[in-house]
Every structure is written in C-alpha cells, then in structure tokens.
Amino acid sequence: MRKTADVAVTGPGTNGEVAGRHRFVVVASRLPVDRTEGPDGEIEWRPSPGGLVSALEPVMREAGGVWIGWSGDTGPAPGAFEVDGLHLVGIGLSAEQFRDYYEGFCNATLWPLYHDVIAPPEFHRRWWDAYVTVNRSFAEAAVEQAAPGAMIWVHDYQLQLVPQMVREQRDDVRIGFFNHIPFPGYEIFAQLPWRRQVITGLLGADLVGFQRRADTTNFLRACRRAAGLATRGSAVRVGDREVRAAAFPISIDAEALEQIARRESVRKRAAEIRLALGEPDTVLLGIDRLDYIKGIPVRLRAYGELLREGRLDPGVVLVQLASPSRERVEAYRALRDEVELTVSRINGEYAEVGSPPVHYLHQSFPRDELVAYYLAGDVMLVTSLRDGMNLVAKEYVACRYDETGALVLSEFTGAADELTGGAFLVNPHDIDGVKDAIVRAVTISPAEARRRMRLMRRRVREHDVAYWAESFLGTLAQTPGTWPAADVAARGRPVPGTSLQRSLGR
Ligand code: ADQ
C-alpha cells in the first residue's frame, strides 16, 4: 500500500480520534469491505481492493479516520466495526430502500440522466423520497462520527444531499464532495424534477470536485440556472459562504499494478491465455462492467464489419470480459441480450470449429487474472458513449511496462483528456471512425507504439491515485478562506500537506 506522503496527517501521541469521534470521515456508497459467511454461518469482512481504498487508506490510518458506507446487503445496519485496523460504519438498507433508492433513483434515474440520457431516465416521487431518507441516514452517521473541525469527504452521485444535510447540523466541519460520474449539460440536468434540491445538497460542501473541467462548467451553470446563484470563476456564492468547484481527474495505483504485471506467475498466465486463444496474431481486448455507457455493442459491430470486409483477418481475435452489473434493472438485461446476440452472430458467421473470433466472458475476475489479460491484449478497446474517467484505460497503460500495445479510446471518457497524443481517440457514434482506428492500432509500427505508450505511461505514473487524493484533500484543507484567482487544483498541482495537518489541528 502506498503512502500519500503529502497528506500525511499523523501527529505525536494521537490516533486522530477525539472522544471516539474522527478527524477524517469518508462517506461513500459502499464500504471498502465485502461481507462473507464462514462455514458455520459466522460473518466475516474481507477488504475489497480498489483504487479509492488504496488512495485513502494511508490517510485513513494516519488520521484515525472512519469510512461510512453501505455493506451491500439488505437488512439491519452492521453499525461500527473494525477490519484490519480500519474504522468502518455500515449503513443498512431495507429491501424497499434497495429497490427505490439504489436500483431506482441511483441506477435508473441519476445514472442514465448523468450519462446524457443514453437510456431514458425514470422519474418517480417514491424513489426520490427514498433517496432523501437514505441520504439522511448517511448524513446522520457522518454527523455522529465527525470530531469538532473534522474533514468529511463525501463520494458520488448516490449521496448528493449529504453535504447540505451535514452542514445544517455542523458548521464546524469542512466538507468535500467528489462526483465520480459526469455532470451533464444543463438542458439534460434540468429534466430532473428535484434539480434545485440536488444543487442545494451539493452546495453544502466547501469543495465540489469533478473528473473533467467540462463537468465543472456544467455544474456551475446548473447553480446559476437551477438555484439562481451567482458564480465567479469557479466559485459559487451561497449566502456568506463560497463553494469551490474544480476538476480532479481520478486515477489508479499505477505502481502497484505494474508490480503485479511484472510478476513471473502473471506473465506466465498471460502466455497461457494467448495459447488458449490459439496463438492469434493480434488480441483485441475489452474489459468493462456490463453497462450501456461502456459502448460494448459499438466495438462488436466495428469488429464484425471489419471481418466481413476482410480488413481484419481471422488471426485477429476479440476478447471481451464483462463483469455482471445491476442485473435486475431492465436496461441492463436488454443490454446483455444485445451483446450476447451480437457475439453469437459474429461467431456464427466467422468461427471455425474450435476457434471463434470473439471470446466473451460474462464474469468478474480477481485482480491478478485481470492483469494477465491486460498483458495478453495487443489492442485495448475503450469505446464508452460517456464515462466519468474510465480506469480500465489507465490500468492497461500501467500494466504495459515493456511499452508495447495500443489503446483505442473514446473521446467521451475523462481519460481522453489525459491520454491525448498516446491513444487512438474515437467518436464511438462514428462506426467508420472506430473501424479505422482499430485497423491503425492493429497495424501500428513497434516504434510508433512505443512512442505513444511511453507518453501515456508517463502521465498515468505521475498522476496516480495518490496524487488525486492529495490534490483534492490539499485543496479542501485550504478552505474556507480567500481563494487565489488560479487555484492549485485548476493548475493540476498537488498542494502541500502541511495545510491539511493544520486543518486537522496538528
Ligand atoms: P466504473 O463505471 O465501474 O466506475 P471504471 O472506471 O472503468 O468504471 O472502473 C471499472 C473497474 O472495474 C476497473 O478497476 C476494472 O479493472 C474493474 N473491472 C472491469 N471489468 C472487470 C471484470 N470482468 N472483473 C473484475 N474487475 C473488472 C465509475 C465511473 C468511471 C470512473 C470510476 C472511478 O463510471 O467513469 O472512472 O467510477 O471514479
């Protein structure tokens, strides 16, 4: 686990707790642990690895922080507990709240709305009521856990009301909010019947962070239009407070992934995968949650047409890993049907016995196995119709330590802002453009591939997830106060951790 040195928050003789309350509070939809049941029915919690956890864990440990989140199950709240020295507070969701808040308002209202209505969002007052109630239970837990003057970091679209709900009860704390998904243009956001309440909820924070600059601009416009508030530069005036909005592109623990990729066992596994595929000339690779934002049908269609036209020969295979996601939501069922029908059509037309051109695995893989696939893939295909960041693109780059491989990347991802120059950027709505980019990536010279990969690797290694957490928390630590015209976040430079230490009273 890497240490986010610039936001170290240790102090002599203290573990960051004040009378059982915490100076650093993370509020996220999910806990960073998975619940498993042992053979005798006893409940065990296992750490669930992920970028967010690895970025925040060092700060959590040093600040004696607490993580508030939902356990992933319906039923009574697990309450406060500890796993590997991490303080956790589990929020409970009833079966009705799971249906109306999680599957309903989060996944069938906000998710499609914030992703440019790729699927039609549904608006139901009962879902909204559940969203308010569940946000309140997260906010109550945060209020309870936060020590005087604490720093509270709220994550993502599931919890947009939490900042204001906390602010109403605690004016001593500093609140940051980070949105992991896009913030849509106002004409789309305006469809939300509760647009004003959502903006008010977010503006309870001192700092609202987004993946891209364009998201920030959309948010500021929504503040003006939906809430009638004045904005100046990237600041919104809310009564006597000033709320700051800025872009903090999230990233991955690049170093840790590269270490896995360099392991002998993982490299061997990558070779086994290629062998199992029949030693193809080229492996095209897609790795996604099975979600309609990821544009999986686009790349299947492009690949199928290239085979039909003879621009790719059958020595170029496509491997698509798709982890099961939101399987009870109708739009996701329809997507699965569409993907599986398209895969079997292509295989039906172009397979020979024992060697299908498309290898489709609707499964979730452990990290090492995923890395082996990244090593086995010559061309990574990321064709999202809309995506806040897309960590898969960055993971692929981090794993390619020998500077081989090529990335075809949708312009509509946050990652495209950072990987321009290295990736083959595509408009996923333009099938011919996607086809051309795939052909270029497949036929790229080794020297050109190396040049592009080197460029992308430098960016991903320098701007890793620790850098992201440092930038956000460092900027938050400087609030409230007067803001320089061009703040650090806008210039994309990390902020010295001393201010965070100061803000935590060390
Ligand atoms: P996601 O939409 O989930 O995240 P993404 O950023 O691509 O999308 O992250 C997916 C993660 O799942 C990656 O770490 C990947 O390795 C993993 N994964 C994908 N397929 C898998 C499989 N078959 N088995 C195991 N693991 C798999 C949301 C936003 C993104 C934003 C992130 C972080 O939608 O735009 O980048 O949050 O802010």
PDB file of C-alpha atoms and ligand atoms in Angstrom, residues 111 115 156 178 180-182 211 250 287-289 291 293-294 321-323 361 363-367 370 374 387-392 395, ligand 1:
ATOM      1  CA  TRP A 111     -27.164   7.147 -13.731  1.00  0.00           C
ATOM      2  CA  HIS A 115     -24.728   9.901 -18.734  1.00  0.00           C
ATOM      3  CA  ASP A 156     -20.523  10.216  -5.706  1.00  0.00           C
ATOM      4  CA  PHE A 178     -16.353  14.245  -5.370  1.00  0.00           C
ATOM      5  CA  HIS A 180     -17.159  10.045  -9.992  1.00  0.00           C
ATOM      6  CA  ILE A 181     -19.504  10.227 -12.965  1.00  0.00           C
ATOM      7  CA  PRO A 182     -20.087  13.066 -15.455  1.00  0.00           C
ATOM      8  CA  GLN A 211     -13.468  14.376 -13.205  1.00  0.00           C
ATOM      9  CA  ILE A 250      -9.175  10.296 -10.612  1.00  0.00           C
ATOM     10  CA  ILE A 287     -12.778  -5.139 -20.183  1.00  0.00           C
ATOM     11  CA  ASP A 288     -15.833  -3.484 -18.685  1.00  0.00           C
ATOM     12  CA  ARG A 289     -18.667  -3.672 -16.254  1.00  0.00           C
ATOM     13  CA  ASP A 291     -23.085  -1.260 -18.629  1.00  0.00           C
ATOM     14  CA  ILE A 293     -22.395   3.550 -21.006  1.00  0.00           C
ATOM     15  CA  LYS A 294     -19.385   1.413 -21.991  1.00  0.00           C
ATOM     16  CA  LEU A 321     -14.621  -9.578 -20.393  1.00  0.00           C
ATOM     17  CA  ALA A 322     -17.801  -8.124 -18.946  1.00  0.00           C
ATOM     18  CA  SER A 323     -18.443  -8.194 -15.223  1.00  0.00           C
ATOM     19  CA  LEU A 361     -16.759 -13.983 -20.657  1.00  0.00           C
ATOM     20  CA  GLN A 363     -17.616 -12.954 -15.326  1.00  0.00           C
ATOM     21  CA  SER A 364     -15.808 -10.999 -12.688  1.00  0.00           C
ATOM     22  CA  PHE A 365     -12.088 -11.752 -12.316  1.00  0.00           C
ATOM     23  CA  PRO A 366      -9.597 -11.384  -9.495  1.00  0.00           C
ATOM     24  CA  ARG A 367      -7.046  -8.615  -9.926  1.00  0.00           C
ATOM     25  CA  LEU A 370      -7.302  -9.196 -14.971  1.00  0.00           C
ATOM     26  CA  TYR A 374      -4.092  -6.677 -19.890  1.00  0.00           C
ATOM     27  CA  ASP A 387     -17.703   7.748 -18.881  1.00  0.00           C
ATOM     28  CA  GLY A 388     -16.602   9.914 -15.955  1.00  0.00           C
ATOM     29  CA  MET A 389     -12.997   8.720 -16.215  1.00  0.00           C
ATOM     30  CA  ASN A 390     -12.626   5.034 -17.251  1.00  0.00           C
ATOM     31  CA  LEU A 391      -9.982   3.410 -15.113  1.00  0.00           C
ATOM     32  CA  VAL A 392      -9.623   0.429 -17.449  1.00  0.00           C
ATOM     33  CA  GLU A 395      -4.936   0.178 -15.908  1.00  0.00           C
TER      34      GLU A 395
HETATM   35  P1  ADQ B   1     -16.990   2.242 -13.389  1.00  0.00           P
HETATM   36  O1  ADQ B   1     -18.125   2.616 -14.291  1.00  0.00           O
HETATM   37  O2  ADQ B   1     -17.185   0.995 -12.643  1.00  0.00           O
HETATM   38  O3  ADQ B   1     -16.609   3.412 -12.387  1.00  0.00           O
HETATM   39  P2  ADQ B   1     -14.173   2.076 -14.494  1.00  0.00           P
HETATM   40  O4  ADQ B   1     -13.550   3.383 -14.187  1.00  0.00           O
HETATM   41  O5  ADQ B   1     -13.799   1.573 -15.826  1.00  0.00           O
HETATM   42  O6  ADQ B   1     -15.739   2.106 -14.445  1.00  0.00           O
HETATM   43  O7  ADQ B   1     -13.723   1.031 -13.414  1.00  0.00           O
HETATM   44  C1  ADQ B   1     -14.084  -0.309 -13.532  1.00  0.00           C
HETATM   45  C2  ADQ B   1     -13.235  -1.139 -12.590  1.00  0.00           C
HETATM   46  O8  ADQ B   1     -13.752  -2.463 -12.581  1.00  0.00           O
HETATM   47  C3  ADQ B   1     -11.784  -1.229 -13.044  1.00  0.00           C
HETATM   48  O9  ADQ B   1     -10.935  -1.118 -11.922  1.00  0.00           O
HETATM   49  C4  ADQ B   1     -11.675  -2.624 -13.682  1.00  0.00           C
HETATM   50  O10 ADQ B   1     -10.427  -3.236 -13.506  1.00  0.00           O
HETATM   51  C5  ADQ B   1     -12.740  -3.388 -12.943  1.00  0.00           C
HETATM   52  N1  ADQ B   1     -13.321  -4.431 -13.820  1.00  0.00           N
HETATM   53  C6  ADQ B   1     -13.898  -4.260 -15.030  1.00  0.00           C
HETATM   54  N2  ADQ B   1     -14.293  -5.436 -15.541  1.00  0.00           N
HETATM   55  C7  ADQ B   1     -13.958  -6.378 -14.642  1.00  0.00           C
HETATM   56  C8  ADQ B   1     -14.090  -7.811 -14.591  1.00  0.00           C
HETATM   57  N3  ADQ B   1     -14.675  -8.506 -15.581  1.00  0.00           N
HETATM   58  N4  ADQ B   1     -13.628  -8.438 -13.488  1.00  0.00           N
HETATM   59  C9  ADQ B   1     -13.050  -7.739 -12.474  1.00  0.00           C
HETATM   60  N5  ADQ B   1     -12.890  -6.403 -12.473  1.00  0.00           N
HETATM   61  C10 ADQ B   1     -13.347  -5.730 -13.534  1.00  0.00           C
HETATM   62  C11 ADQ B   1     -17.113   4.743 -12.094  1.00  0.00           C
HETATM   63  C12 ADQ B   1     -17.247   5.677 -13.296  1.00  0.00           C
HETATM   64  C13 ADQ B   1     -15.928   5.763 -14.039  1.00  0.00           C
HETATM   65  C14 ADQ B   1     -14.823   6.228 -13.078  1.00  0.00           C
HETATM   66  C15 ADQ B   1     -14.815   5.387 -11.818  1.00  0.00           C
HETATM   67  C16 ADQ B   1     -13.859   5.941 -10.767  1.00  0.00           C
HETATM   68  O11 ADQ B   1     -18.281   5.221 -14.166  1.00  0.00           O
HETATM   69  O12 ADQ B   1     -16.023   6.660 -15.133  1.00  0.00           O
HETATM   70  O13 ADQ B   1     -13.579   6.093 -13.729  1.00  0.00           O
HETATM   71  O14 ADQ B   1     -16.109   5.333 -11.227  1.00  0.00           O
HETATM   72  O15 ADQ B   1     -14.133   7.261 -10.468  1.00  0.00           O
END
